[in-house]
Short mmCIF file of C-alpha atoms in Angstrom, two decimals:
data_model
loop_
_atom_site.label_atom_id
_atom_site.label_comp_id
_atom_site.label_asym_id
_atom_site.label_seq_id
_atom_site.Cartn_x
_atom_site.Cartn_y
_atom_site.Cartn_z
CA MET J 2 80.73 99.35 69.22
CA GLY J 3 82.15 101.82 66.73
CA ASN J 4 84.99 104.24 67.14
CA CYS J 5 83.93 107.65 68.43
CA ASP J 6 86.80 109.55 66.86
CA ALA J 7 87.89 108.78 63.30
CA ARG J 8 91.26 110.44 63.92
CA LEU J 9 92.21 107.59 66.28
CA SER J 10 92.77 104.10 64.93
CA GLY J 11 93.73 100.62 65.99
CA LYS J 12 94.38 100.13 69.71
CA PHE J 13 94.25 103.89 70.21
CA ALA J 14 90.62 104.13 69.07
CA ARG J 15 88.24 105.45 71.70
CA ILE J 16 85.30 103.15 72.33
CA CYS J 17 81.89 104.82 72.31
CA GLY J 18 80.28 105.01 75.72
CA HIS J 19 83.54 104.85 77.67
CA LYS J 20 83.97 107.98 79.76
CA PRO J 21 87.29 108.05 81.65
CA LYS J 22 87.23 109.55 85.14
CA GLN J 23 90.04 111.07 87.15
CA GLY J 24 91.23 110.17 90.62
CA LEU J 25 91.97 107.10 92.69
CA VAL J 26 90.09 104.81 95.02
CA ARG J 27 92.90 103.68 97.32
CA LYS J 28 96.61 102.92 97.53
CA TRP J 29 98.98 100.32 98.90
CA TYR J 30 102.73 100.14 98.99
CA ILE J 31 105.29 97.33 98.94
CA ASN J 32 108.91 97.36 99.92
CA TRP J 33 110.82 97.16 96.64
CA GLU J 34 113.12 94.44 98.00
CA ASP J 35 110.10 92.22 98.74
CA ILE J 36 109.27 91.68 95.04
CA ASP J 37 110.57 88.50 93.39
CA ARG J 38 111.69 89.97 90.09
CA GLU J 39 112.62 86.69 88.44
CA ALA J 40 109.14 85.23 88.99
CA THR J 41 107.20 88.43 88.25
CA GLN J 42 105.92 88.55 84.66
CA THR J 43 105.50 91.61 82.44
CA THR J 44 104.09 92.09 78.93
CA ASN J 45 103.52 94.91 76.41
CA ARG J 46 107.18 95.98 76.31
CA GLY J 47 107.35 95.99 80.09
CA THR J 48 104.43 98.37 80.56
CA LYS J 49 102.04 95.81 82.11
CA VAL J 50 102.50 93.43 85.04
CA GLU J 51 100.47 90.25 84.55
CA LEU J 52 101.87 88.39 87.56
CA LEU J 53 103.30 90.06 90.65
CA VAL J 54 105.20 87.66 92.92
CA LEU J 55 106.26 88.56 96.44
CA LYS J 56 109.01 86.94 98.49
CA ALA J 57 108.09 84.74 101.44
CA ASP J 58 106.37 86.59 104.31
CA ALA J 59 106.32 89.89 102.36
CA LYS J 60 103.31 92.12 102.92
CA ILE J 61 101.41 94.82 101.05
CA TYR J 62 100.78 97.84 103.29
CA PRO J 63 97.61 99.94 103.10
CA ALA J 64 98.00 103.64 102.37
CA GLU J 65 95.46 106.25 101.43
CA GLY J 66 95.08 109.39 99.40
CA ASN J 67 93.31 112.59 100.32
CA ASN J 68 93.04 116.02 98.75
CA LYS J 69 96.75 116.59 99.35
CA THR J 70 98.09 113.15 98.53
CA SER J 71 95.80 111.60 95.94
CA LYS J 72 98.23 111.91 93.08
CA ALA J 73 101.17 110.19 91.50
CA ASN J 74 103.06 111.36 88.47
CA HIS J 75 106.02 110.66 86.26
CA ALA J 76 108.15 112.82 84.01
CA TYR J 77 110.51 111.76 81.26
CA ASN J 78 114.06 112.96 81.89
CA LYS J 79 116.48 113.17 78.97
CA ALA J 80 120.01 112.91 80.35
CA ASP J 81 123.42 113.04 78.65
CA PHE J 82 123.74 109.26 78.53
CA GLY J 83 120.14 108.28 77.85
CA GLY J 84 116.74 108.98 79.31
CA GLY J 85 114.12 107.53 81.58
CA TYR J 86 111.12 108.21 83.80
CA ILE J 87 111.25 109.79 87.23
CA HIS J 88 108.24 108.85 89.37
CA THR J 89 106.82 110.76 92.31
CA ASP J 90 104.05 109.58 94.62
CA ASN J 91 102.29 111.09 97.61
CA PHE J 92 100.36 109.04 100.14
CA THR J 93 99.30 108.84 103.76
CA VAL J 94 100.33 105.85 105.82
CA MET J 95 97.21 104.43 107.43
CA TYR J 96 97.43 103.83 111.17
CA ARG J 97 98.16 100.18 112.00
CA GLY J 98 99.41 100.36 115.57
CA GLU J 99 103.06 100.79 116.51
CA ARG J 100 104.21 99.17 113.26
CA GLU J 101 103.22 102.38 111.45
CA ARG J 102 106.26 104.25 112.79
CA GLU J 103 108.50 101.25 112.28
CA ARG J 104 107.58 101.06 108.59
CA ILE J 105 108.08 104.79 108.08
CA GLN J 106 111.48 104.63 109.77
CA GLU J 107 112.47 101.74 107.52
CA LEU J 108 111.68 103.92 104.50
CA VAL J 109 113.49 106.93 105.93
CA ASP J 110 116.53 104.70 106.55
CA GLY J 111 116.76 104.08 102.82
CA ALA J 112 114.33 101.28 101.97
CA LYS J 113 112.64 101.65 98.59
CA VAL J 114 108.93 101.50 97.90
CA VAL J 115 106.57 100.55 95.07
CA THR J 116 103.02 101.92 95.10
CA ILE J 117 99.87 100.12 93.93
CA ILE J 118 97.10 102.50 92.89
CA GLU J 119 93.46 101.56 92.34
CA LYS J 120 91.98 104.14 90.00
CA VAL J 121 88.46 105.45 89.61
CA ASP J 122 88.56 104.58 85.91
CA GLY J 123 88.73 100.80 85.54
CA GLY J 124 88.23 100.70 81.78
CA LEU J 125 85.64 98.54 80.06
CA ASN J 126 87.03 95.25 81.38
CA GLY J 127 88.89 96.36 84.49
CA GLU J 128 92.13 96.58 82.53
CA LEU J 129 92.83 100.14 83.73
CA ALA J 130 91.90 99.64 87.39
CA PHE J 131 95.36 99.16 88.90
CA GLU J 132 98.75 100.75 88.29
CA LEU J 133 102.23 100.20 89.74
CA VAL J 134 104.52 103.16 90.40
CA GLY J 135 108.27 102.67 90.86
CA MET J 136 108.32 99.01 89.88
CA GLU J 137 111.74 98.97 88.20
CA SER J 138 114.04 100.86 90.56
CA GLY J 139 111.82 101.74 93.51
CA MET J 140 111.28 105.13 95.13
CA THR J 141 112.75 106.60 98.30
CA VAL J 142 111.32 109.10 100.79
CA THR J 143 111.94 112.74 99.92
CA GLU J 144 109.54 114.24 102.45
CA ASP J 145 107.99 113.02 105.72
CA THR J 146 105.45 115.46 107.16
CA TRP J 147 103.51 114.94 110.35
CA SER J 148 101.13 117.30 112.12
CA SER J 149 98.87 116.48 115.03
CA SER J 150 96.31 119.00 113.73
CA GLU J 151 96.14 117.86 110.10
CA ASN J 152 95.06 114.68 108.33
CA SER J 153 93.95 113.11 111.62
CA GLY J 154 97.54 113.06 112.85
CA THR J 155 98.70 110.66 110.13
CA THR J 156 102.00 110.88 108.30
CA LEU J 157 102.22 112.40 104.82
CA LEU J 158 104.97 110.82 102.73
CA THR J 159 106.40 111.82 99.37
CA VAL J 160 108.53 109.23 97.59
CA ALA J 161 110.43 109.61 94.33
CA THR J 162 112.83 107.87 91.96
CA GLU J 163 116.40 108.63 92.95
CA GLU J 164 118.65 110.59 90.62
CA GLY J 165 120.47 108.30 88.24
CA GLU J 166 117.91 105.49 88.69
CA GLU J 167 115.37 106.58 86.09
CA GLU J 168 113.05 103.80 84.93
CA LEU J 169 112.79 102.60 81.34
CA THR J 170 108.98 102.65 81.31
CA GLY J 171 106.29 104.89 82.77
CA VAL J 172 103.66 103.85 85.30
CA LYS J 173 102.79 100.19 84.68
CA LEU J 174 99.33 98.68 84.37
CA PHE J 175 98.75 95.87 86.87
CA LEU J 176 96.17 93.16 86.20
CA GLN J 177 96.37 89.53 87.23
CA ASN J 178 93.76 88.13 84.85
CA THR J 179 90.73 90.06 86.19
CA TYR J 180 89.96 93.00 88.47
CA THR J 181 88.56 90.66 91.14
CA GLU J 182 91.58 88.34 91.08
CA THR J 183 93.95 91.30 91.32
CA LEU J 184 92.12 92.76 94.31
CA ASP J 185 91.96 89.31 95.95
CA PHE J 186 95.75 89.01 95.58
CA ILE J 187 96.27 92.38 97.23
CA LYS J 188 93.89 91.60 100.09
CA ALA J 189 95.41 88.15 100.66
CA ASN J 190 98.83 89.73 101.16
CA GLU J 191 97.72 92.89 102.97
CA TYR J 192 99.23 93.67 106.34
CA GLY J 193 96.84 93.84 109.27
CA ASP J 194 97.16 94.31 112.97
CA PRO J 195 98.39 91.21 114.79
CA PRO J 196 95.72 89.68 117.04
CA ALA J 197 95.51 91.13 120.53
CA PRO J 198 97.01 88.95 123.29
CA PRO J 199 94.44 87.10 125.40
CA GLU J 200 93.38 88.79 128.61
CA GLN J 201 95.02 87.46 131.74
CA SER J 202 92.63 85.83 134.15
CA ARG J 203 92.63 87.24 137.66
#
């Protein structure tokens, strides 16, 4: 396949037939403290995670995006003593029983979060399908909005990099070998409702 734009070269060349799309498919979040940073492996100057390792019993929590929350962004901030990226993410915590409020309260109490995003545009080989937001320093809650009449009564959360904790790199690509293997990893570690207790016989 030839390059479609002669002004771009090398790894920045656009491949003919590839039409990027905007938007996301779904989101998950992880407590920042639950990531084993020594075992996790990055490449490409820290911009890609090839192996994400969680601590024992850590879980990945489902979230979702809608027309108000389906976006994440970062901005480069040049400070007096250096610069870095500030990340912001918006998502809705999906209802998972009483643990939903417990998890939100944990975040409000100061726990940090990392978001996994599955994008609409997966690239030619799935290499663009997943991204990690807040991987280096984590993000904390800046807004917690709940309304019984909006978004099916779910909680809208905004999380952001704290001041003075800017990250060295932007949003990271996340791919553990293939798209399928990456999704399998997420699903294998995804939190679900505990099984219901057996009914008492009368």
